[in-house]
Amino acid sequence: MIDKSSPIPLYHQIEEVIKQGIEHGEYQPGDVLPAERVYAEQYQVSRMTVRQAITNLVNERYLYRIKGKGTFIAEPKLEQNLKGLTSFTEDMSARGMKASSKISKFDIIPANRSLAEQLNVDMHTPIYEIKRVRLAEEIPMALERTYIPANLIKGLSEERVLSSIYKYAEEQMGLKIKSATQTLEATIANKEEIKLLEVDQGGAPVLLMKRTSKLENGQTFEIVKSSYRADRYKFMIDLER
Ligand code: 16G
């Protein structure tokens, strides 16, 4: 499997061997990776080469290290299609995963100038301000800050936003969420995100998505800022030409 006459660097070939082991289910998430020496002997390369390969895979988050314990196989990232206008609950159930939420804020606030502009309402209009950690199988995936004009979905409660807002809006309130504009940018977890998303202090990457959704009648339904853990998520889009 290792071709020493190839122009492809040996450490890169070892990386591929380990990646394939992960992809083919030879190693499971949480398993400890065999020692450097094992690869060095099996493929007749130096331990330096194996170390380089492992470091690269740690940086790419296929593997993670625990001091004094060793190197482990990471959970694979969830691949999310950017195309459909879906909810977090729908995205998770499409994968057979259980979605849940932890609420860190549920308030009704008067719209300030910025919210009024973005939601296309008058200043001081009552707005739901909801902050939820979204979890998949109990693992924190994203921190979501949602703003919805209160008159659009009456009776929204802390208990209801524990499950799907889209489901409540569509099935109970008869609203039709029709379109959205969304941006995606790279950021680094701030203090609150480090705590609520349970990521490393000091530089954990986060993917920030901002979505503005509209109802069938053209009214703005919500503005949402979602910070997704970059070690858990990758986004996918199909292109055509
Ligand atoms: C997604 C949407 C968010 C929406 C939420 C509803 C992004 C960036 N955000 O997380 O705009 O409010 O789903 O989820 O994708 P729910 O119906 O499960 O409460």
PDB file of C-alpha atoms and ligand atoms in Angstrom:
ATOM      1  CA  MET A   1       0.000   0.000   0.000  1.00  0.00           C
ATOM      2  CA  ILE A   2       3.000   2.300   0.504  1.00  0.00           C
ATOM      3  CA  ASP A   3       4.959   3.072  -2.650  1.00  0.00           C
ATOM      4  CA  LYS A   4       8.433   4.306  -1.771  1.00  0.00           C
ATOM      5  CA  SER A   5       9.254   5.154  -5.374  1.00  0.00           C
ATOM      6  CA  SER A   6       6.210   7.422  -5.656  1.00  0.00           C
ATOM      7  CA  PRO A   7       6.676  11.214  -5.712  1.00  0.00           C
ATOM      8  CA  ILE A   8       3.860  11.378  -3.128  1.00  0.00           C
ATOM      9  CA  PRO A   9       5.492  12.035   0.259  1.00  0.00           C
ATOM     10  CA  LEU A  10       5.534   8.999   2.565  1.00  0.00           C
ATOM     11  CA  TYR A  11       3.795  10.859   5.390  1.00  0.00           C
ATOM     12  CA  HIS A  12       0.958  11.618   3.002  1.00  0.00           C
ATOM     13  CA  GLN A  13       0.677   7.967   2.020  1.00  0.00           C
ATOM     14  CA  ILE A  14       0.519   7.006   5.714  1.00  0.00           C
ATOM     15  CA  GLU A  15      -2.205   9.628   6.197  1.00  0.00           C
ATOM     16  CA  GLU A  16      -4.206   7.926   3.477  1.00  0.00           C
ATOM     17  CA  VAL A  17      -3.722   4.505   5.097  1.00  0.00           C
ATOM     18  CA  ILE A  18      -5.068   5.820   8.409  1.00  0.00           C
ATOM     19  CA  LYS A  19      -7.945   7.693   6.735  1.00  0.00           C
ATOM     20  CA  GLN A  20      -8.973   4.551   4.894  1.00  0.00           C
ATOM     21  CA  GLY A  21      -8.889   2.619   8.150  1.00  0.00           C
ATOM     22  CA  ILE A  22     -11.353   5.166   9.545  1.00  0.00           C
ATOM     23  CA  GLU A  23     -13.548   5.193   6.440  1.00  0.00           C
ATOM     24  CA  HIS A  24     -13.711   1.415   6.210  1.00  0.00           C
ATOM     25  CA  GLY A  25     -14.724   1.151   9.844  1.00  0.00           C
ATOM     26  CA  GLU A  26     -11.500  -0.552  10.906  1.00  0.00           C
ATOM     27  CA  TYR A  27     -11.341   2.058  13.672  1.00  0.00           C
ATOM     28  CA  GLN A  28     -14.401   3.477  15.414  1.00  0.00           C
ATOM     29  CA  PRO A  29     -14.799   6.977  16.861  1.00  0.00           C
ATOM     30  CA  GLY A  30     -13.287   7.039  20.328  1.00  0.00           C
ATOM     31  CA  ASP A  31     -10.892   4.128  19.588  1.00  0.00           C
ATOM     32  CA  VAL A  32      -7.257   4.659  20.388  1.00  0.00           C
ATOM     33  CA  LEU A  33      -4.973   4.835  17.342  1.00  0.00           C
ATOM     34  CA  PRO A  34      -2.246   2.165  17.212  1.00  0.00           C
ATOM     35  CA  ALA A  35       1.173   3.389  18.342  1.00  0.00           C
ATOM     36  CA  GLU A  36       3.545   5.147  15.883  1.00  0.00           C
ATOM     37  CA  ARG A  37       5.864   2.163  16.160  1.00  0.00           C
ATOM     38  CA  VAL A  38       3.161  -0.180  14.800  1.00  0.00           C
ATOM     39  CA  TYR A  39       2.809   1.808  11.571  1.00  0.00           C
ATOM     40  CA  ALA A  40       6.555   2.377  11.309  1.00  0.00           C
ATOM     41  CA  GLU A  41       7.203  -1.359  11.455  1.00  0.00           C
ATOM     42  CA  GLN A  42       4.316  -2.410   9.272  1.00  0.00           C
ATOM     43  CA  TYR A  43       5.125   0.044   6.462  1.00  0.00           C
ATOM     44  CA  GLN A  44       8.882   0.206   6.965  1.00  0.00           C
ATOM     45  CA  VAL A  45       9.004   3.965   7.399  1.00  0.00           C
ATOM     46  CA  SER A  46      10.541   6.108  10.121  1.00  0.00           C
ATOM     47  CA  ARG A  47       8.591   7.080  13.238  1.00  0.00           C
ATOM     48  CA  MET A  48       9.148  10.720  12.228  1.00  0.00           C
ATOM     49  CA  THR A  49       7.174  10.043   9.060  1.00  0.00           C
ATOM     50  CA  VAL A  50       4.334   8.433  11.025  1.00  0.00           C
ATOM     51  CA  ARG A  51       4.377  11.312  13.505  1.00  0.00           C
ATOM     52  CA  GLN A  52       4.065  13.836  10.688  1.00  0.00           C
ATOM     53  CA  ALA A  53       1.095  11.945   9.242  1.00  0.00           C
ATOM     54  CA  ILE A  54      -0.632  11.800  12.629  1.00  0.00           C
ATOM     55  CA  THR A  55      -0.023  15.499  13.307  1.00  0.00           C
ATOM     56  CA  ASN A  56      -1.587  16.383   9.969  1.00  0.00           C
ATOM     57  CA  LEU A  57      -4.642  14.232  10.738  1.00  0.00           C
ATOM     58  CA  VAL A  58      -4.966  15.847  14.172  1.00  0.00           C
ATOM     59  CA  ASN A  59      -4.894  19.256  12.495  1.00  0.00           C
ATOM     60  CA  GLU A  60      -7.574  18.117  10.058  1.00  0.00           C
ATOM     61  CA  ARG A  61      -9.553  16.731  13.022  1.00  0.00           C
ATOM     62  CA  TYR A  62      -9.707  13.140  11.875  1.00  0.00           C
ATOM     63  CA  LEU A  63      -7.855  12.374  15.108  1.00  0.00           C
ATOM     64  CA  TYR A  64      -7.535  14.060  18.476  1.00  0.00           C
ATOM     65  CA  ARG A  65      -4.978  13.793  21.246  1.00  0.00           C
ATOM     66  CA  ILE A  66      -5.462  13.514  24.986  1.00  0.00           C
ATOM     67  CA  LYS A  67      -2.361  14.365  26.988  1.00  0.00           C
ATOM     68  CA  GLY A  68      -0.887  11.335  28.679  1.00  0.00           C
ATOM     69  CA  LYS A  69      -3.414   8.986  27.072  1.00  0.00           C
ATOM     70  CA  GLY A  70      -2.770   8.868  23.375  1.00  0.00           C
ATOM     71  CA  THR A  71      -4.316   9.660  20.014  1.00  0.00           C
ATOM     72  CA  PHE A  72      -7.942   8.791  19.300  1.00  0.00           C
ATOM     73  CA  ILE A  73     -10.302   8.550  16.327  1.00  0.00           C
ATOM     74  CA  ALA A  74     -12.626  11.580  16.103  1.00  0.00           C
ATOM     75  CA  GLU A  75     -16.336  11.496  15.296  1.00  0.00           C
ATOM     76  CA  PRO A  76     -16.857  12.044  11.568  1.00  0.00           C
ATOM     77  CA  LYS A  77     -18.213  15.465  10.582  1.00  0.00           C
ATOM     78  CA  LEU A  78     -21.853  15.755   9.625  1.00  0.00           C
ATOM     79  CA  GLU A  79     -22.212  16.764   6.007  1.00  0.00           C
ATOM     80  CA  GLN A  80     -25.010  19.257   5.557  1.00  0.00           C
ATOM     81  CA  ASN A  81     -26.437  20.210   2.203  1.00  0.00           C
ATOM     82  CA  LEU A  82     -26.758  23.978   1.949  1.00  0.00           C
ATOM     83  CA  LYS A  83     -29.550  23.868  -0.546  1.00  0.00           C
ATOM     84  CA  GLY A  84     -32.821  22.951   1.169  1.00  0.00           C
ATOM     85  CA  LEU A  85     -34.625  25.365   3.457  1.00  0.00           C
ATOM     86  CA  THR A  86     -34.770  22.870   6.297  1.00  0.00           C
ATOM     87  CA  SER A  87     -34.845  23.079  10.068  1.00  0.00           C
ATOM     88  CA  PHE A  88     -32.304  21.664  12.459  1.00  0.00           C
ATOM     89  CA  THR A  89     -34.843  19.075  13.631  1.00  0.00           C
ATOM     90  CA  GLU A  90     -35.470  17.952  10.040  1.00  0.00           C
ATOM     91  CA  ASP A  91     -31.742  17.840   9.258  1.00  0.00           C
ATOM     92  CA  MET A  92     -31.102  15.542  12.201  1.00  0.00           C
ATOM     93  CA  SER A  93     -34.085  13.273  11.707  1.00  0.00           C
ATOM     94  CA  ALA A  94     -33.091  12.817   8.026  1.00  0.00           C
ATOM     95  CA  ARG A  95     -29.934  11.209   9.432  1.00  0.00           C
ATOM     96  CA  GLY A  96     -31.799   9.138  11.978  1.00  0.00           C
ATOM     97  CA  MET A  97     -30.392  11.301  14.775  1.00  0.00           C
ATOM     98  CA  LYS A  98     -32.297  12.747  17.686  1.00  0.00           C
ATOM     99  CA  ALA A  99     -32.357  16.552  17.842  1.00  0.00           C
ATOM    100  CA  SER A 100     -32.778  18.379  21.107  1.00  0.00           C
ATOM    101  CA  SER A 101     -32.223  21.879  22.481  1.00  0.00           C
ATOM    102  CA  LYS A 102     -31.005  23.602  25.595  1.00  0.00           C
ATOM    103  CA  ILE A 103     -32.477  27.032  26.041  1.00  0.00           C
ATOM    104  CA  SER A 104     -30.221  29.734  27.375  1.00  0.00           C
ATOM    105  CA  LYS A 105     -32.591  32.621  26.666  1.00  0.00           C
ATOM    106  CA  PHE A 106     -36.268  33.075  25.896  1.00  0.00           C
ATOM    107  CA  ASP A 107     -37.551  36.655  26.029  1.00  0.00           C
ATOM    108  CA  ILE A 108     -39.800  39.125  24.306  1.00  0.00           C
ATOM    109  CA  ILE A 109     -37.892  42.334  23.630  1.00  0.00           C
ATOM    110  CA  PRO A 110     -38.776  45.589  21.825  1.00  0.00           C
ATOM    111  CA  ALA A 111     -37.127  45.810  18.392  1.00  0.00           C
ATOM    112  CA  ASN A 112     -34.123  48.128  18.344  1.00  0.00           C
ATOM    113  CA  ARG A 113     -33.217  49.911  15.107  1.00  0.00           C
ATOM    114  CA  SER A 114     -31.133  47.057  13.742  1.00  0.00           C
ATOM    115  CA  LEU A 115     -33.709  44.348  14.470  1.00  0.00           C
ATOM    116  CA  ALA A 116     -36.517  46.545  13.125  1.00  0.00           C
ATOM    117  CA  GLU A 117     -34.624  47.017   9.872  1.00  0.00           C
ATOM    118  CA  GLN A 118     -33.720  43.378   9.463  1.00  0.00           C
ATOM    119  CA  LEU A 119     -37.178  42.067  10.343  1.00  0.00           C
ATOM    120  CA  ASN A 120     -38.910  44.843   8.468  1.00  0.00           C
ATOM    121  CA  VAL A 121     -41.055  45.947  11.417  1.00  0.00           C
ATOM    122  CA  ASP A 122     -41.492  49.222  13.333  1.00  0.00           C
ATOM    123  CA  MET A 123     -39.110  50.073  16.140  1.00  0.00           C
ATOM    124  CA  HIS A 124     -40.247  48.699  19.533  1.00  0.00           C
ATOM    125  CA  THR A 125     -42.316  45.918  17.936  1.00  0.00           C
ATOM    126  CA  PRO A 126     -42.265  42.932  20.343  1.00  0.00           C
ATOM    127  CA  ILE A 127     -39.771  40.329  19.168  1.00  0.00           C
ATOM    128  CA  TYR A 128     -39.027  36.864  20.499  1.00  0.00           C
ATOM    129  CA  GLU A 129     -35.360  36.544  21.327  1.00  0.00           C
ATOM    130  CA  ILE A 130     -34.440  32.879  21.634  1.00  0.00           C
ATOM    131  CA  LYS A 131     -31.031  31.433  22.260  1.00  0.00           C
ATOM    132  CA  ARG A 132     -30.714  27.654  21.974  1.00  0.00           C
ATOM    133  CA  VAL A 133     -27.899  25.158  21.924  1.00  0.00           C
ATOM    134  CA  ARG A 134     -28.871  22.576  19.320  1.00  0.00           C
ATOM    135  CA  LEU A 135     -27.784  19.054  20.079  1.00  0.00           C
ATOM    136  CA  ALA A 136     -27.635  15.870  18.036  1.00  0.00           C
ATOM    137  CA  GLU A 137     -27.648  12.697  20.119  1.00  0.00           C
ATOM    138  CA  GLU A 138     -26.853  14.901  23.122  1.00  0.00           C
ATOM    139  CA  ILE A 139     -23.733  16.403  21.488  1.00  0.00           C
ATOM    140  CA  PRO A 140     -23.784  20.217  21.139  1.00  0.00           C
ATOM    141  CA  MET A 141     -23.626  21.096  17.435  1.00  0.00           C
ATOM    142  CA  ALA A 142     -24.627  24.733  17.155  1.00  0.00           C
ATOM    143  CA  LEU A 143     -25.591  27.808  19.122  1.00  0.00           C
ATOM    144  CA  GLU A 144     -28.573  29.500  17.569  1.00  0.00           C
ATOM    145  CA  ARG A 145     -29.852  33.023  18.204  1.00  0.00           C
ATOM    146  CA  THR A 146     -33.321  33.528  16.724  1.00  0.00           C
ATOM    147  CA  TYR A 147     -35.454  36.677  16.401  1.00  0.00           C
ATOM    148  CA  ILE A 148     -39.100  36.368  15.335  1.00  0.00           C
ATOM    149  CA  PRO A 149     -41.804  39.069  15.483  1.00  0.00           C
ATOM    150  CA  ALA A 150     -44.035  38.003  18.387  1.00  0.00           C
ATOM    151  CA  ASN A 151     -47.288  38.690  16.543  1.00  0.00           C
ATOM    152  CA  LEU A 152     -46.371  36.070  13.900  1.00  0.00           C
ATOM    153  CA  ILE A 153     -46.402  33.093  16.222  1.00  0.00           C
ATOM    154  CA  LYS A 154     -48.528  33.676  19.225  1.00  0.00           C
ATOM    155  CA  GLY A 155     -48.173  31.308  22.114  1.00  0.00           C
ATOM    156  CA  LEU A 156     -44.563  30.370  21.492  1.00  0.00           C
ATOM    157  CA  SER A 157     -43.187  29.236  24.840  1.00  0.00           C
ATOM    158  CA  GLU A 158     -39.954  28.018  26.311  1.00  0.00           C
ATOM    159  CA  GLU A 159     -41.377  24.527  26.259  1.00  0.00           C
ATOM    160  CA  ARG A 160     -42.306  24.739  22.586  1.00  0.00           C
ATOM    161  CA  VAL A 161     -38.899  25.981  21.434  1.00  0.00           C
ATOM    162  CA  LEU A 162     -37.340  22.939  23.104  1.00  0.00           C
ATOM    163  CA  SER A 163     -38.490  21.168  19.962  1.00  0.00           C
ATOM    164  CA  SER A 164     -39.004  22.477  16.432  1.00  0.00           C
ATOM    165  CA  ILE A 165     -39.946  26.131  15.838  1.00  0.00           C
ATOM    166  CA  TYR A 166     -40.588  25.429  12.142  1.00  0.00           C
ATOM    167  CA  LYS A 167     -42.952  22.598  13.003  1.00  0.00           C
ATOM    168  CA  TYR A 168     -44.893  24.755  15.447  1.00  0.00           C
ATOM    169  CA  ALA A 169     -45.065  27.683  13.008  1.00  0.00           C
ATOM    170  CA  GLU A 170     -46.197  25.534  10.097  1.00  0.00           C
ATOM    171  CA  GLU A 171     -48.347  22.884  11.717  1.00  0.00           C
ATOM    172  CA  GLN A 172     -49.894  24.807  14.605  1.00  0.00           C
ATOM    173  CA  MET A 173     -49.906  28.356  13.258  1.00  0.00           C
ATOM    174  CA  GLY A 174     -50.488  27.507   9.606  1.00  0.00           C
ATOM    175  CA  LEU A 175     -47.592  29.681   8.404  1.00  0.00           C
ATOM    176  CA  LYS A 176     -45.740  28.860   5.203  1.00  0.00           C
ATOM    177  CA  ILE A 177     -41.997  29.467   5.413  1.00  0.00           C
ATOM    178  CA  LYS A 178     -41.059  29.863   1.795  1.00  0.00           C
ATOM    179  CA  SER A 179     -37.613  31.269   1.149  1.00  0.00           C
ATOM    180  CA  ALA A 180     -34.454  32.389   2.857  1.00  0.00           C
ATOM    181  CA  THR A 181     -31.158  34.110   2.290  1.00  0.00           C
ATOM    182  CA  GLN A 182     -28.203  32.656   4.121  1.00  0.00           C
ATOM    183  CA  THR A 183     -24.549  33.587   4.515  1.00  0.00           C
ATOM    184  CA  LEU A 184     -21.707  31.481   5.839  1.00  0.00           C
ATOM    185  CA  GLU A 185     -18.480  32.798   7.348  1.00  0.00           C
ATOM    186  CA  ALA A 186     -15.579  31.471   9.383  1.00  0.00           C
ATOM    187  CA  THR A 187     -15.083  32.650  12.964  1.00  0.00           C
ATOM    188  CA  ILE A 188     -13.420  31.573  16.185  1.00  0.00           C
ATOM    189  CA  ALA A 189     -15.523  30.539  19.182  1.00  0.00           C
ATOM    190  CA  ASN A 190     -16.114  33.388  21.633  1.00  0.00           C
ATOM    191  CA  LYS A 191     -16.363  32.840  25.400  1.00  0.00           C
ATOM    192  CA  GLU A 192     -20.046  31.973  25.355  1.00  0.00           C
ATOM    193  CA  GLU A 193     -19.638  29.557  22.446  1.00  0.00           C
ATOM    194  CA  ILE A 194     -16.660  27.853  24.111  1.00  0.00           C
ATOM    195  CA  LYS A 195     -18.823  27.204  27.158  1.00  0.00           C
ATOM    196  CA  LEU A 196     -22.099  26.241  25.500  1.00  0.00           C
ATOM    197  CA  LEU A 197     -20.644  24.285  22.572  1.00  0.00           C
ATOM    198  CA  GLU A 198     -18.053  22.606  24.782  1.00  0.00           C
ATOM    199  CA  VAL A 199     -15.145  23.352  22.438  1.00  0.00           C
ATOM    200  CA  ASP A 200     -11.490  24.079  23.159  1.00  0.00           C
ATOM    201  CA  GLN A 201     -10.534  27.431  24.580  1.00  0.00           C
ATOM    202  CA  GLY A 202      -8.230  29.453  22.412  1.00  0.00           C
ATOM    203  CA  GLY A 203      -9.134  29.266  18.801  1.00  0.00           C
ATOM    204  CA  ALA A 204     -11.776  26.599  18.170  1.00  0.00           C
ATOM    205  CA  PRO A 205     -13.131  27.215  14.658  1.00  0.00           C
ATOM    206  CA  VAL A 206     -16.819  27.927  14.252  1.00  0.00           C
ATOM    207  CA  LEU A 207     -18.905  28.339  11.098  1.00  0.00           C
ATOM    208  CA  LEU A 208     -21.286  31.259  11.438  1.00  0.00           C
ATOM    209  CA  MET A 209     -24.485  31.068   9.392  1.00  0.00           C
ATOM    210  CA  LYS A 210     -26.918  33.937   9.176  1.00  0.00           C
ATOM    211  CA  ARG A 211     -30.363  33.203   7.803  1.00  0.00           C
ATOM    212  CA  THR A 212     -33.262  35.539   7.031  1.00  0.00           C
ATOM    213  CA  SER A 213     -36.418  33.602   6.165  1.00  0.00           C
ATOM    214  CA  LYS A 214     -39.579  34.868   4.576  1.00  0.00           C
ATOM    215  CA  LEU A 215     -43.164  33.686   4.586  1.00  0.00           C
ATOM    216  CA  GLU A 216     -45.238  33.060   1.497  1.00  0.00           C
ATOM    217  CA  ASN A 217     -46.739  36.562   1.791  1.00  0.00           C
ATOM    218  CA  GLY A 218     -43.269  38.143   1.692  1.00  0.00           C
ATOM    219  CA  GLN A 219     -43.162  38.987   5.384  1.00  0.00           C
ATOM    220  CA  THR A 220     -39.849  38.366   7.189  1.00  0.00           C
ATOM    221  CA  PHE A 221     -40.352  35.429   9.528  1.00  0.00           C
ATOM    222  CA  GLU A 222     -37.036  35.203  11.354  1.00  0.00           C
ATOM    223  CA  ILE A 223     -33.457  36.257  11.493  1.00  0.00           C
ATOM    224  CA  VAL A 224     -31.130  33.623  12.874  1.00  0.00           C
ATOM    225  CA  LYS A 225     -27.447  33.552  13.703  1.00  0.00           C
ATOM    226  CA  SER A 226     -26.130  30.021  14.116  1.00  0.00           C
ATOM    227  CA  SER A 227     -22.615  29.117  15.164  1.00  0.00           C
ATOM    228  CA  TYR A 228     -21.804  25.576  14.084  1.00  0.00           C
ATOM    229  CA  ARG A 229     -18.873  23.626  15.480  1.00  0.00           C
ATOM    230  CA  ALA A 230     -16.405  23.340  12.622  1.00  0.00           C
ATOM    231  CA  ASP A 231     -15.050  20.090  14.049  1.00  0.00           C
ATOM    232  CA  ARG A 232     -18.502  18.511  13.701  1.00  0.00           C
ATOM    233  CA  TYR A 233     -19.828  20.039  10.515  1.00  0.00           C
ATOM    234  CA  LYS A 234     -19.008  20.427   6.881  1.00  0.00           C
ATOM    235  CA  PHE A 235     -21.314  22.004   4.354  1.00  0.00           C
ATOM    236  CA  MET A 236     -21.939  20.713   0.878  1.00  0.00           C
ATOM    237  CA  ILE A 237     -23.483  22.203  -2.232  1.00  0.00           C
ATOM    238  CA  ASP A 238     -23.975  20.716  -5.707  1.00  0.00           C
ATOM    239  CA  LEU A 239     -22.931  22.909  -8.588  1.00  0.00           C
ATOM    240  CA  GLU A 240     -23.751  22.756 -12.261  1.00  0.00           C
ATOM    241  CA  ARG A 241     -22.352  24.433 -15.335  1.00  0.00           C
TER     242      ARG A 241
HETATM  243  C1  16G B   1     -32.016  25.857  11.326  1.00  0.00           C
HETATM  244  C2  16G B   1     -31.956  27.255  10.758  1.00  0.00           C
HETATM  245  C3  16G B   1     -32.722  28.263  11.547  1.00  0.00           C
HETATM  246  C4  16G B   1     -34.083  27.755  11.952  1.00  0.00           C
HETATM  247  C5  16G B   1     -33.968  26.437  12.643  1.00  0.00           C
HETATM  248  C6  16G B   1     -35.317  25.885  13.014  1.00  0.00           C
HETATM  249  C7  16G B   1     -29.672  27.593   9.875  1.00  0.00           C
HETATM  250  C8  16G B   1     -28.534  28.491   9.766  1.00  0.00           C
HETATM  251  N1  16G B   1     -30.635  27.853  10.703  1.00  0.00           N
HETATM  252  O1  16G B   1     -31.138  25.686  12.363  1.00  0.00           O
HETATM  253  O2  16G B   1     -32.873  29.417  10.739  1.00  0.00           O
HETATM  254  O3  16G B   1     -34.698  28.690  12.809  1.00  0.00           O
HETATM  255  O4  16G B   1     -33.325  25.512  11.792  1.00  0.00           O
HETATM  256  O5  16G B   1     -35.127  24.654  13.649  1.00  0.00           O
HETATM  257  O6  16G B   1     -29.687  26.637   9.207  1.00  0.00           O
HETATM  258  P1  16G B   1     -36.234  23.904  14.459  1.00  0.00           P
HETATM  259  O7  16G B   1     -37.473  23.877  13.608  1.00  0.00           O
HETATM  260  O8  16G B   1     -35.661  22.574  14.720  1.00  0.00           O
HETATM  261  O9  16G B   1     -36.491  24.701  15.726  1.00  0.00           O
END
